[in-house]
């Protein structure tokens, strides 16, 4: 697309913004695919439950400041939300342990999504 010189910077900004949004969407899809496939282990500490998983970053993205939101479903399929610990940096090929401590929910099912992350 060709525009006059006075609009060239505006076009460049729009194209750059589009690339940024596309890259973020790709990273978001990638991290959510990783997190969705995680298997969470539950431990009971006298009525206080912990949930732990280890996930390998099989993407080409380096994720930073990762926080996972856990939807914990009890035996009656009632959902309670909790958060797994954050990770400062998660490089491709690296395995990271995510933990959620001290929940009073005896979850029968855990569904996790990326609540917050950035990419390097």
XYZ file of N, CA and C in Angstrom:
360
model
N 0.842 -1.152 0.000
C 0.000 0.000 0.000
C 0.903 1.236 0.000
N 0.581 2.168 -0.793
C 1.352 3.401 -0.891
C 0.511 4.552 -0.362
N 1.142 5.375 0.479
C 0.476 6.568 1.000
C 1.420 7.753 0.845
N 0.858 8.932 0.942
C 1.695 10.132 0.835
C 2.607 10.222 2.059
N 3.675 10.991 1.935
C 4.668 11.106 2.994
C 4.062 11.549 4.324
N 3.056 12.411 4.278
C 2.487 12.911 5.519
C 1.764 11.823 6.316
N 1.382 10.714 5.677
C 0.689 9.611 6.357
C 1.554 8.362 6.517
N 2.786 8.412 6.049
C 3.670 7.238 6.090
C 3.906 6.752 7.523
N 4.130 7.675 8.444
C 4.356 7.272 9.840
C 3.114 6.627 10.449
N 1.943 7.135 10.100
C 0.693 6.557 10.611
C 0.501 5.134 10.089
N 0.801 4.922 8.822
C 0.682 3.577 8.248
C 1.674 2.631 8.908
N 2.903 3.084 9.083
C 3.916 2.247 9.733
C 3.472 1.875 11.148
N 2.939 2.845 11.904
C 2.471 2.575 13.262
C 1.340 1.550 13.268
N 0.419 1.672 12.337
C -0.699 0.728 12.254
C -0.213 -0.683 11.925
N 0.724 -0.791 10.995
C 1.274 -2.099 10.622
C 2.046 -2.698 11.797
N 2.851 -1.885 12.471
C 3.610 -2.372 13.633
C 2.678 -2.841 14.742
N 1.599 -2.103 14.984
C 0.631 -2.491 16.005
C -0.018 -3.826 15.638
N -0.360 -3.999 14.383
C -0.939 -5.262 13.919
C -0.005 -6.432 14.139
N 1.269 -6.230 13.888
C 2.264 -7.294 14.121
C 2.369 -7.624 15.611
N 2.332 -6.598 16.445
C 2.414 -6.805 17.886
C 1.216 -7.610 18.384
N 0.036 -7.268 17.925
C -1.179 -7.984 18.333
C -1.123 -9.427 17.860
N -0.695 -9.654 16.652
C -0.581 -11.016 16.114
C 0.417 -11.835 16.923
N 1.557 -11.244 17.255
C 2.574 -11.953 18.040
C 2.041 -12.292 19.431
N 1.329 -11.344 20.063
C 0.764 -11.605 21.388
C -0.281 -12.719 21.322
N -1.146 -12.673 20.333
C -2.169 -13.713 20.185
C -1.528 -15.084 20.004
N -0.452 -15.147 19.232
C 0.255 -16.407 19.022
C 0.857 -16.900 20.337
N 1.474 -16.003 21.098
C 2.062 -16.381 22.380
C 0.978 -16.818 23.362
N -0.150 -16.115 23.372
C -1.249 -16.464 24.268
C -1.803 -17.852 23.943
N -1.987 -18.140 22.667
C -2.441 -19.476 22.262
C -1.433 -20.534 22.690
N -0.147 -20.238 22.512
C 0.909 -21.194 22.852
C 0.946 -21.503 24.341
N 0.908 -20.470 25.180
C 0.987 -20.715 26.621
C -0.276 -21.409 27.121
N -1.425 -21.046 26.585
C -2.653 -21.708 27.024
C -2.703 -23.163 26.593
N -2.118 -23.502 25.439
C -2.016 -24.907 25.036
C -1.130 -25.683 26.014
N -0.009 -25.080 26.416
C 0.884 -25.734 27.387
C 0.162 -25.978 28.712
N -0.483 -24.949 29.197
C -1.129 -24.997 30.506
C -2.324 -25.948 30.500
N -3.072 -25.970 29.411
C -4.258 -26.830 29.326
C -3.903 -28.314 29.380
N -2.709 -28.654 28.924
C -2.320 -30.064 28.902
C -1.662 -30.522 30.206
N -1.500 -29.616 31.150
C -0.835 -29.957 32.414
C -1.688 -30.898 33.254
N -1.026 -31.787 33.955
C -1.679 -32.692 34.893
C -1.320 -32.216 36.292
N -2.338 -31.848 37.060
C -2.149 -31.295 38.398
C -2.244 -32.394 39.441
N -1.277 -32.431 40.343
C -1.293 -33.377 41.451
C -1.795 -32.662 42.694
N -2.696 -33.317 43.408
C -3.285 -32.736 44.611
C -2.709 -33.434 45.831
N -2.400 -32.633 46.860
C -2.019 -33.224 48.136
C -2.895 -32.611 49.228
N -3.268 -33.449 50.186
C -4.146 -33.042 51.281
C -3.303 -32.887 52.538
N -3.277 -31.682 53.071
C -2.547 -31.393 54.303
C -3.563 -31.049 55.400
N -4.326 -32.063 55.837
C -5.329 -31.901 56.895
C -6.398 -30.881 56.510
N -6.960 -31.028 55.313
C -8.042 -30.161 54.861
C -7.600 -28.938 54.091
N -6.319 -28.741 53.970
C -5.780 -27.665 53.138
C -5.099 -28.343 51.956
N -5.534 -28.014 50.762
C -5.085 -28.734 49.578
C -4.075 -27.906 48.781
N -3.115 -28.607 48.221
C -2.117 -27.994 47.341
C -2.202 -28.671 45.982
N -1.936 -27.898 44.949
C -1.963 -28.409 43.578
C -0.644 -28.043 42.920
N -0.002 -29.041 42.289
C 1.329 -28.855 41.716
C 1.384 -29.517 40.347
N 2.086 -28.867 39.432
C 2.352 -29.457 38.128
C 3.714 -28.980 37.635
N 4.295 -29.730 36.730
C 5.525 -29.324 36.043
C 5.195 -29.276 34.561
N 5.518 -28.147 33.932
C 5.219 -27.964 32.516
C 6.498 -27.602 31.785
N 6.729 -28.277 30.667
C 7.874 -27.945 29.811
C 7.423 -26.968 28.731
N 8.207 -25.930 28.532
C 7.925 -24.945 27.490
C 8.404 -25.511 26.157
N 7.490 -26.038 25.387
C 7.812 -26.625 24.084
C 7.580 -25.636 22.946
N 7.422 -24.361 23.284
C 7.207 -23.330 22.268
C 8.529 -22.637 21.949
N 8.485 -21.682 21.041
C 9.673 -20.881 20.757
C 9.622 -19.523 21.458
N 8.704 -19.378 22.415
C 8.544 -18.129 23.168
C 9.235 -18.234 24.523
N 9.851 -17.148 24.948
C 10.316 -17.033 26.321
C 9.261 -16.223 27.060
N 8.614 -16.860 28.038
C 7.567 -16.210 28.811
C 8.167 -15.628 30.081
N 7.630 -14.498 30.507
C 8.088 -13.869 31.739
C 6.881 -13.505 32.592
N 7.109 -13.438 33.900
C 6.077 -13.021 34.858
C 4.764 -13.779 34.645
N 4.847 -15.095 34.693
C 3.695 -15.954 34.414
C 2.892 -16.218 35.686
N 1.601 -15.994 35.598
C 0.665 -16.342 36.658
C -0.452 -17.171 36.035
N -0.759 -18.293 36.649
C -1.821 -19.156 36.154
C -3.051 -19.035 37.044
N -4.219 -18.984 36.410
C -5.492 -19.009 37.136
C -6.009 -20.440 37.096
N -6.290 -20.975 38.276
C -6.814 -22.333 38.365
C -8.297 -22.280 38.693
N -9.070 -22.976 37.904
C -10.479 -23.189 38.211
C -10.557 -24.559 38.872
N -10.876 -24.558 40.155
C -10.938 -25.780 40.944
C -12.399 -26.184 41.088
N -12.740 -27.338 40.545
C -14.123 -27.832 40.578
C -14.237 -28.924 41.624
N -15.147 -28.747 42.579
C -15.331 -29.741 43.635
C -16.246 -30.868 43.163
N -16.607 -31.754 44.071
C -17.433 -32.927 43.740
C -18.811 -32.535 43.228
N -19.293 -31.341 43.592
C -20.590 -30.857 43.112
C -20.445 -29.988 41.861
N -19.250 -29.970 41.290
C -18.923 -29.194 40.090
C -19.047 -27.678 40.317
N -18.802 -27.266 41.568
C -18.784 -25.845 41.910
C -17.354 -25.350 41.735
N -17.230 -24.241 41.029
C -15.906 -23.702 40.704
C -15.457 -22.665 41.725
N -14.198 -22.782 42.113
C -13.507 -21.772 42.906
C -12.220 -21.445 42.177
N -11.868 -20.162 42.119
C -10.634 -19.781 41.442
C -9.501 -19.607 42.437
N -8.327 -19.983 41.993
C -7.099 -19.823 42.769
C -5.981 -19.499 41.776
N -4.829 -19.171 42.291
C -3.713 -18.805 41.421
C -2.491 -19.633 41.764
N -1.776 -20.034 40.727
C -0.515 -20.728 40.909
C 0.576 -19.679 41.026
N 1.695 -20.078 41.587
C 2.789 -19.145 41.775
C 3.287 -18.596 40.443
N 3.897 -17.449 40.495
C 4.396 -16.811 39.285
C 5.807 -17.270 38.978
N 6.163 -17.137 37.721
C 7.490 -17.491 37.247
C 8.080 -16.264 36.575
N 9.290 -15.905 36.936
C 9.932 -14.730 36.339
C 10.313 -14.957 34.884
N 10.890 -16.121 34.591
C 11.327 -16.392 33.225
C 11.148 -17.873 32.918
N 10.647 -18.158 31.705
C 10.371 -19.538 31.291
C 10.789 -19.668 29.838
N 12.007 -20.116 29.622
C 12.606 -20.185 28.284
C 12.165 -21.453 27.546
N 12.259 -21.448 26.223
C 11.958 -22.656 25.455
C 12.811 -23.833 25.944
N 12.169 -24.990 26.100
C 12.856 -26.194 26.541
C 12.969 -26.325 28.047
N 12.639 -25.287 28.784
C 12.768 -25.289 30.231
C 11.497 -25.837 30.888
N 11.684 -26.615 31.959
C 10.565 -27.127 32.748
C 10.414 -26.257 33.981
N 9.163 -25.939 34.306
C 8.862 -25.082 35.451
C 7.794 -25.745 36.305
N 7.976 -25.639 37.626
C 6.979 -26.154 38.566
C 6.050 -25.006 38.960
N 4.758 -25.245 38.824
C 3.740 -24.294 39.260
C 3.045 -24.883 40.480
N 2.808 -24.054 41.495
C 2.205 -24.520 42.731
C 1.103 -23.572 43.203
N 0.048 -24.171 43.710
C -1.030 -23.432 44.358
C -1.169 -24.051 45.742
N -0.930 -23.256 46.772
C -0.946 -23.759 48.148
C -2.173 -23.290 48.908
N -2.495 -24.050 49.915
C -3.473 -23.660 50.931
C -4.849 -23.313 50.397
N -5.355 -24.137 49.526
C -6.736 -23.969 49.091
C -7.608 -24.881 49.932
N -8.794 -24.415 50.292
C -9.705 -25.265 51.060
C -10.608 -26.090 50.152
N -10.354 -26.048 48.851
C -11.180 -26.767 47.884
C -10.550 -28.122 47.563
N -11.330 -29.176 47.787
C -10.926 -30.535 47.425
C -11.351 -30.755 45.966
N -10.549 -30.252 45.048
C -10.922 -30.258 43.627
C -10.902 -31.663 43.047
N -11.933 -31.948 42.291
C -12.011 -33.188 41.534
C -11.497 -32.971 40.118
N -11.453 -31.687 39.725
C -10.986 -31.316 38.374
C -10.345 -29.942 38.470
N -9.218 -29.785 37.755
C -8.497 -28.508 37.711
C -8.380 -28.082 36.256
N -8.812 -26.859 35.984
C -8.678 -26.278 34.640
C -7.839 -25.013 34.791
N -6.711 -24.975 34.101
C -5.788 -23.844 34.251
C -5.710 -23.031 32.951
N -5.561 -21.730 33.123
C -5.308 -20.819 32.014
C -4.252 -19.813 32.453
N -3.605 -19.206 31.470
C -2.640 -18.159 31.778
C -3.418 -16.897 32.144
N -3.244 -16.413 33.360
C -3.926 -15.210 33.804
C -3.127 -13.976 33.393
N -1.807 -14.092 33.490
C -0.931 -12.979 33.118
C 0.403 -13.530 32.651
N 0.978 -12.902 31.649
C 2.325 -13.238 31.194
C 2.800 -12.122 30.258
N 4.096 -12.056 30.094
C 4.698 -11.222 29.059
C 5.663 -12.113 28.284
N 6.125 -11.630 27.167
C 7.116 -12.385 26.406
C 8.364 -11.535 26.256
N 9.469 -12.213 26.108
C 10.752 -11.532 25.941
C 11.017 -11.340 24.489
